[in-house]
Coordinates of C-alpha atoms in Angstrom, one line a residue:
M111 CA -7.5 21.5 31.4
S112 CA -10.4 22.2 28.5
R113 CA -7.6 25.0 27.3
Y114 CA -4.8 21.9 26.6
I115 CA -7.5 19.6 25.2
L116 CA -8.6 22.3 22.7
I117 CA -4.8 23.0 21.3
L118 CA -4.2 19.0 21.4
I119 CA -7.7 19.0 18.3
L120 CA -6.1 22.0 16.9
F121 CA -2.7 20.0 16.6
V122 CA -4.4 16.9 15.0
C123 CA -6.4 18.8 13.1
S124 CA -3.8 20.6 11.5
M125 CA -2.0 17.2 10.5
V126 CA -5.3 16.1 9.0
S127 CA -5.4 19.2 6.6
H128 CA -1.3 19.0 5.8
A129 CA -2.0 15.1 4.6
Q130 CA -5.1 16.5 2.5
D131 CA -3.4 19.6 1.3
T132 CA -0.7 17.4 -0.1
S133 CA -2.9 15.1 -2.2
K134 CA -4.5 15.7 -5.5
A135 CA -6.6 14.6 -8.1
Y136 CA -5.6 13.5 -11.5
R137 CA -8.0 13.1 -14.4
N138 CA -7.3 12.1 -17.9
T139 CA -3.8 13.1 -17.0
V140 CA -1.6 9.7 -18.3
A141 CA -3.0 8.7 -21.3
G142 CA -4.2 4.8 -21.9
S143 CA -4.2 4.7 -17.8
Y144 CA -6.3 5.5 -14.8
N145 CA -7.3 8.8 -13.0
F146 CA -5.5 8.6 -9.4
W147 CA -5.0 10.3 -6.5
F148 CA -1.0 11.5 -5.7
Y149 CA 0.4 12.4 -2.4
R150 CA 3.5 13.9 -1.8
P151 CA 5.3 14.7 1.4
E152 CA 4.9 18.1 2.4
E153 CA 8.6 18.6 2.7
D154 CA 9.0 17.4 -1.2
E155 CA 9.4 20.8 -2.3
S156 CA 12.5 22.0 0.1
D157 CA 14.3 19.3 0.5
G158 CA 14.8 17.6 -2.8
V159 CA 15.7 14.0 -1.0
H160 CA 14.5 10.8 -3.6
R161 CA 11.5 9.1 -1.8
P162 CA 10.4 5.9 -1.5
L163 CA 6.9 5.5 -4.5
L164 CA 3.9 3.3 -2.8
I165 CA 1.3 2.1 -5.4
F166 CA -2.1 1.4 -3.5
L167 CA -4.6 -0.9 -5.7
H168 CA -8.4 -0.8 -4.2
G169 CA -11.0 -3.5 -4.2
A170 CA -14.2 -4.0 -6.2
S171 CA -16.3 -1.8 -4.2
L172 CA -14.2 1.5 -5.0
C173 CA -14.5 1.0 -8.8
G174 CA -16.1 3.7 -10.7
T175 CA -15.6 7.3 -11.6
D176 CA -16.0 8.8 -8.5
L177 CA -12.3 9.1 -7.4
N178 CA -13.4 9.9 -3.8
K179 CA -14.4 6.3 -3.5
V180 CA -10.4 5.8 -3.2
K181 CA -10.5 7.5 -0.1
K182 CA -13.0 5.2 1.7
Y183 CA -10.1 3.0 3.1
G184 CA -6.5 2.3 2.2
P185 CA -3.3 4.8 2.7
M186 CA -5.6 8.1 1.3
E187 CA -7.5 7.4 4.6
A188 CA -4.7 6.4 6.7
L189 CA -2.9 9.9 5.7
K190 CA -6.2 11.3 6.9
R191 CA -6.4 9.4 10.1
G192 CA -3.0 10.8 11.1
R193 CA -0.4 7.9 9.9
A194 CA 2.8 9.1 8.7
I195 CA 3.9 7.6 5.5
D196 CA 7.3 9.4 4.5
C197 CA 6.6 8.3 0.4
Y198 CA 4.8 9.4 -2.3
V199 CA 1.5 7.6 -2.7
L200 CA -0.3 6.9 -6.2
A201 CA -3.8 5.5 -5.8
P202 CA -5.5 4.9 -8.9
Q203 CA -9.1 4.4 -9.8
N204 CA -10.0 1.1 -11.6
P205 CA -13.5 2.0 -13.8
G206 CA -14.0 -1.9 -13.4
G207 CA -12.5 -5.3 -14.4
A208 CA -9.3 -6.4 -13.7
W209 CA -6.5 -4.3 -13.0
K210 CA -3.6 -3.7 -15.9
P211 CA -0.1 -3.9 -15.1
E212 CA 0.7 -2.1 -18.4
K213 CA -2.0 0.8 -17.1
I214 CA -0.2 1.0 -13.8
M215 CA 3.6 1.0 -15.2
K216 CA 2.3 4.2 -17.1
L217 CA 1.5 5.9 -13.8
I218 CA 4.8 4.8 -12.3
E219 CA 6.5 6.5 -15.5
W220 CA 4.6 9.1 -15.1
A221 CA 5.5 9.9 -11.1
E222 CA 8.9 9.2 -11.9
A223 CA 9.0 12.0 -14.8
N224 CA 7.3 14.6 -12.2
F225 CA 8.5 14.1 -9.1
H226 CA 11.9 12.8 -6.9
I227 CA 11.0 9.3 -6.9
D228 CA 13.5 6.6 -5.7
S229 CA 13.1 4.3 -8.7
D230 CA 14.8 1.5 -6.2
R231 CA 11.8 1.7 -3.7
I232 CA 8.7 1.2 -5.5
Y233 CA 6.1 -0.6 -3.7
C234 CA 2.2 -2.2 -4.5
Y235 CA 0.1 -3.2 -1.8
G236 CA -4.0 -3.9 -2.3
M237 CA -6.7 -6.2 -1.3
S238 CA -9.6 -7.8 -2.5
L239 CA -9.2 -6.8 -6.5
G240 CA -6.3 -4.6 -5.5
G241 CA -4.7 -8.0 -4.1
Y242 CA -5.4 -9.6 -7.4
G243 CA -3.7 -6.5 -9.1
T244 CA -0.8 -6.5 -6.8
L245 CA 0.4 -9.9 -7.8
D246 CA -0.7 -9.6 -11.6
M247 CA 1.6 -6.2 -11.4
C248 CA 5.0 -8.0 -9.2
A249 CA 4.3 -11.2 -11.4
T250 CA 4.8 -8.4 -14.6
Y251 CA 7.4 -6.3 -13.4
P252 CA 9.2 -7.9 -10.9
D253 CA 12.4 -6.1 -11.6
R254 CA 11.0 -2.7 -10.9
I255 CA 8.9 -3.1 -7.7
A256 CA 10.9 -3.8 -4.8
A257 CA 8.7 -5.4 -2.5
G258 CA 4.9 -6.1 -2.4
M259 CA 2.2 -6.9 -0.3
A260 CA -1.3 -8.8 -1.6
M261 CA -4.3 -8.9 1.1
C262 CA -7.0 -11.6 0.5
G263 CA -6.5 -11.6 -3.3
G264 CA -5.6 -14.1 -6.3
A265 CA -3.8 -13.7 -9.7
T266 CA -5.1 -13.6 -13.2
V267 CA -1.7 -13.6 -15.1
K268 CA -1.0 -16.8 -16.4
D269 CA 3.0 -16.5 -15.8
L270 CA 3.2 -16.1 -11.9
S271 CA 7.2 -16.9 -12.3
G272 CA 8.2 -13.6 -11.6
L273 CA 6.8 -13.4 -8.2
S274 CA 9.6 -15.8 -6.9
R275 CA 11.9 -12.9 -7.9
I276 CA 10.3 -10.3 -5.7
P277 CA 9.8 -10.0 -1.7
M278 CA 6.0 -10.8 -1.5
W279 CA 3.8 -10.8 1.6
I280 CA 0.6 -12.4 0.6
V281 CA -1.9 -12.7 3.5
H282 CA -5.6 -14.2 3.5
G283 CA -8.3 -15.1 6.3
T284 CA -9.4 -18.4 6.2
A285 CA -12.8 -17.1 7.2
D286 CA -13.0 -15.2 3.8
T287 CA -16.5 -15.7 2.2
A288 CA -15.5 -12.6 -0.8
V289 CA -12.5 -14.0 -2.3
P290 CA -11.9 -17.7 -0.9
V291 CA -8.2 -18.4 0.7
S292 CA -7.7 -20.9 -2.1
A293 CA -7.5 -18.1 -4.2
S294 CA -3.6 -17.1 -2.3
D295 CA -3.2 -20.6 -2.2
R296 CA -2.9 -21.4 -5.5
V297 CA -0.5 -18.5 -6.2
V298 CA 1.6 -19.6 -3.4
E299 CA 1.7 -23.1 -4.9
A300 CA 2.7 -21.5 -8.0
I301 CA 5.5 -19.6 -6.4
K302 CA 6.8 -23.1 -4.9
K303 CA 6.7 -24.8 -8.2
T304 CA 9.4 -22.4 -9.5
G305 CA 11.9 -24.1 -7.0
D306 CA 12.1 -20.6 -5.3
E307 CA 10.0 -19.6 -2.5
S308 CA 13.1 -17.9 -0.2
R309 CA 11.4 -14.4 -0.9
L310 CA 7.5 -15.4 -0.1
I311 CA 6.1 -15.2 3.4
Y312 CA 2.5 -16.5 3.2
T313 CA 0.2 -15.2 6.4
R314 CA -3.1 -17.8 6.5
M315 CA -5.3 -16.3 8.9
P316 CA -7.5 -18.9 10.9
G317 CA -11.0 -17.3 11.6
I318 CA -10.1 -13.7 10.0
N319 CA -12.8 -12.8 7.4
H320 CA -12.7 -10.5 4.5
G321 CA -12.7 -7.1 5.3
R322 CA -10.7 -7.2 8.3
L323 CA -7.4 -7.3 6.6
A324 CA -8.4 -3.5 5.6
R325 CA -6.8 -2.7 9.0
L326 CA -3.2 -3.5 7.8
F327 CA -3.3 -0.3 6.1
Y328 CA -3.3 1.8 9.0
C329 CA -0.3 -0.5 10.5
Y330 CA 3.2 1.1 10.8
Q331 CA 4.7 -2.5 10.6
T332 CA 2.8 -2.5 6.9
Y333 CA 5.0 0.5 6.0
D334 CA 8.2 -0.4 8.1
W335 CA 8.3 -3.9 6.0
M336 CA 7.9 -2.6 2.6
F337 CA 10.2 0.4 3.1
S338 CA 12.9 -2.0 4.3
H339 CA 13.4 -3.8 1.0
S340 CA 15.2 -2.1 -2.0
L341 CA 15.9 -3.4 -5.8
K342 CA 19.9 -2.6 -4.8
D343 CA 19.6 -5.4 -2.2
E344 CA 21.7 -8.2 -2.8
D345 CA 20.0 -11.2 -4.0
R346 CA 16.7 -9.3 -2.7
P347 CA 16.4 -11.1 0.5
I348 CA 12.9 -11.0 2.2
N349 CA 13.0 -9.4 5.7
R350 CA 11.2 -11.8 8.5
D351 CA 11.4 -9.6 11.4
F352 CA 7.7 -8.6 11.1
E353 CA 4.9 -10.6 11.9
I354 CA 0.9 -10.0 11.1
T355 CA -1.5 -11.4 14.1
P356 CA -4.8 -11.0 15.0
Q357 CA -3.9 -8.7 17.8
L358 CA -2.0 -6.3 15.1
L359 CA -5.5 -6.0 13.4
Q360 CA -7.5 -5.3 16.5
N361 CA -4.7 -2.6 17.4
A362 CA -4.8 -1.1 14.0
Y363 CA -6.7 2.2 14.9
H364 CA -5.1 2.5 18.4
D365 CA -1.7 2.1 17.3
L366 CA -1.9 5.5 15.1
G367 CA -0.5 7.1 18.3
R368 CA 2.9 5.5 17.6
N369 CA 5.1 8.6 18.4
A370 CA 5.0 12.3 18.0
N371 CA 4.8 12.5 14.1
F372 CA 1.3 10.4 14.6
A373 CA -2.4 11.6 15.7
S374 CA -4.3 9.6 18.0
Y375 CA -7.4 8.1 16.5
D376 CA -10.1 6.2 18.5

């Protein structure tokens, strides 16, 4: 039995190393923008397939100049734990202050110029300060982002009308003491005032605190939902086949063993 356990451990370690090997830190690469991590699937060089691009915007605690902090939580850490995500991942680091949509767009343009990006399937998600950044980004570039998910955030841009044109999932816990749920409530009200809330899902979670929502980065449903949208979709309807529940958050880590492509993690 011990031999099989050893083989399993080696297999898991091999999967983890693959995720790390295809992640690269870029500093001072894109003028007027952020330093960032970029992940590409290991098959990228051989199959030539155009894949989605996922933009991850972190929260205030990861701001600074140490890029390794960006791997503390989010998709880069989820990949390390064994979450298979068949897309490119771009994870910039904000040195401080609000996220700037124009700077993020420069990174997207860099990625499109250098990798096989499916420009109809670019997604943005983040939590806390990154939730603010996600909503600002989606409001500013609704015709470039296929779908967005903002967790425990809000918005700083004045014109939020663009959010009515993009499939948008906003999630916030009512027990959040870091960013009050009223910050998301205001965004939702702004979307409703446009007269079109057909592309909005607002999950207001009773009793859920700020940090709990970080578990969504490890749920396969998060990625399945985002990747189900494309700019090519007629009228860009939102997919309502998924649900975020306290039980989903509870099982987020255990669920990494969903199929043979995932490594188990406890």
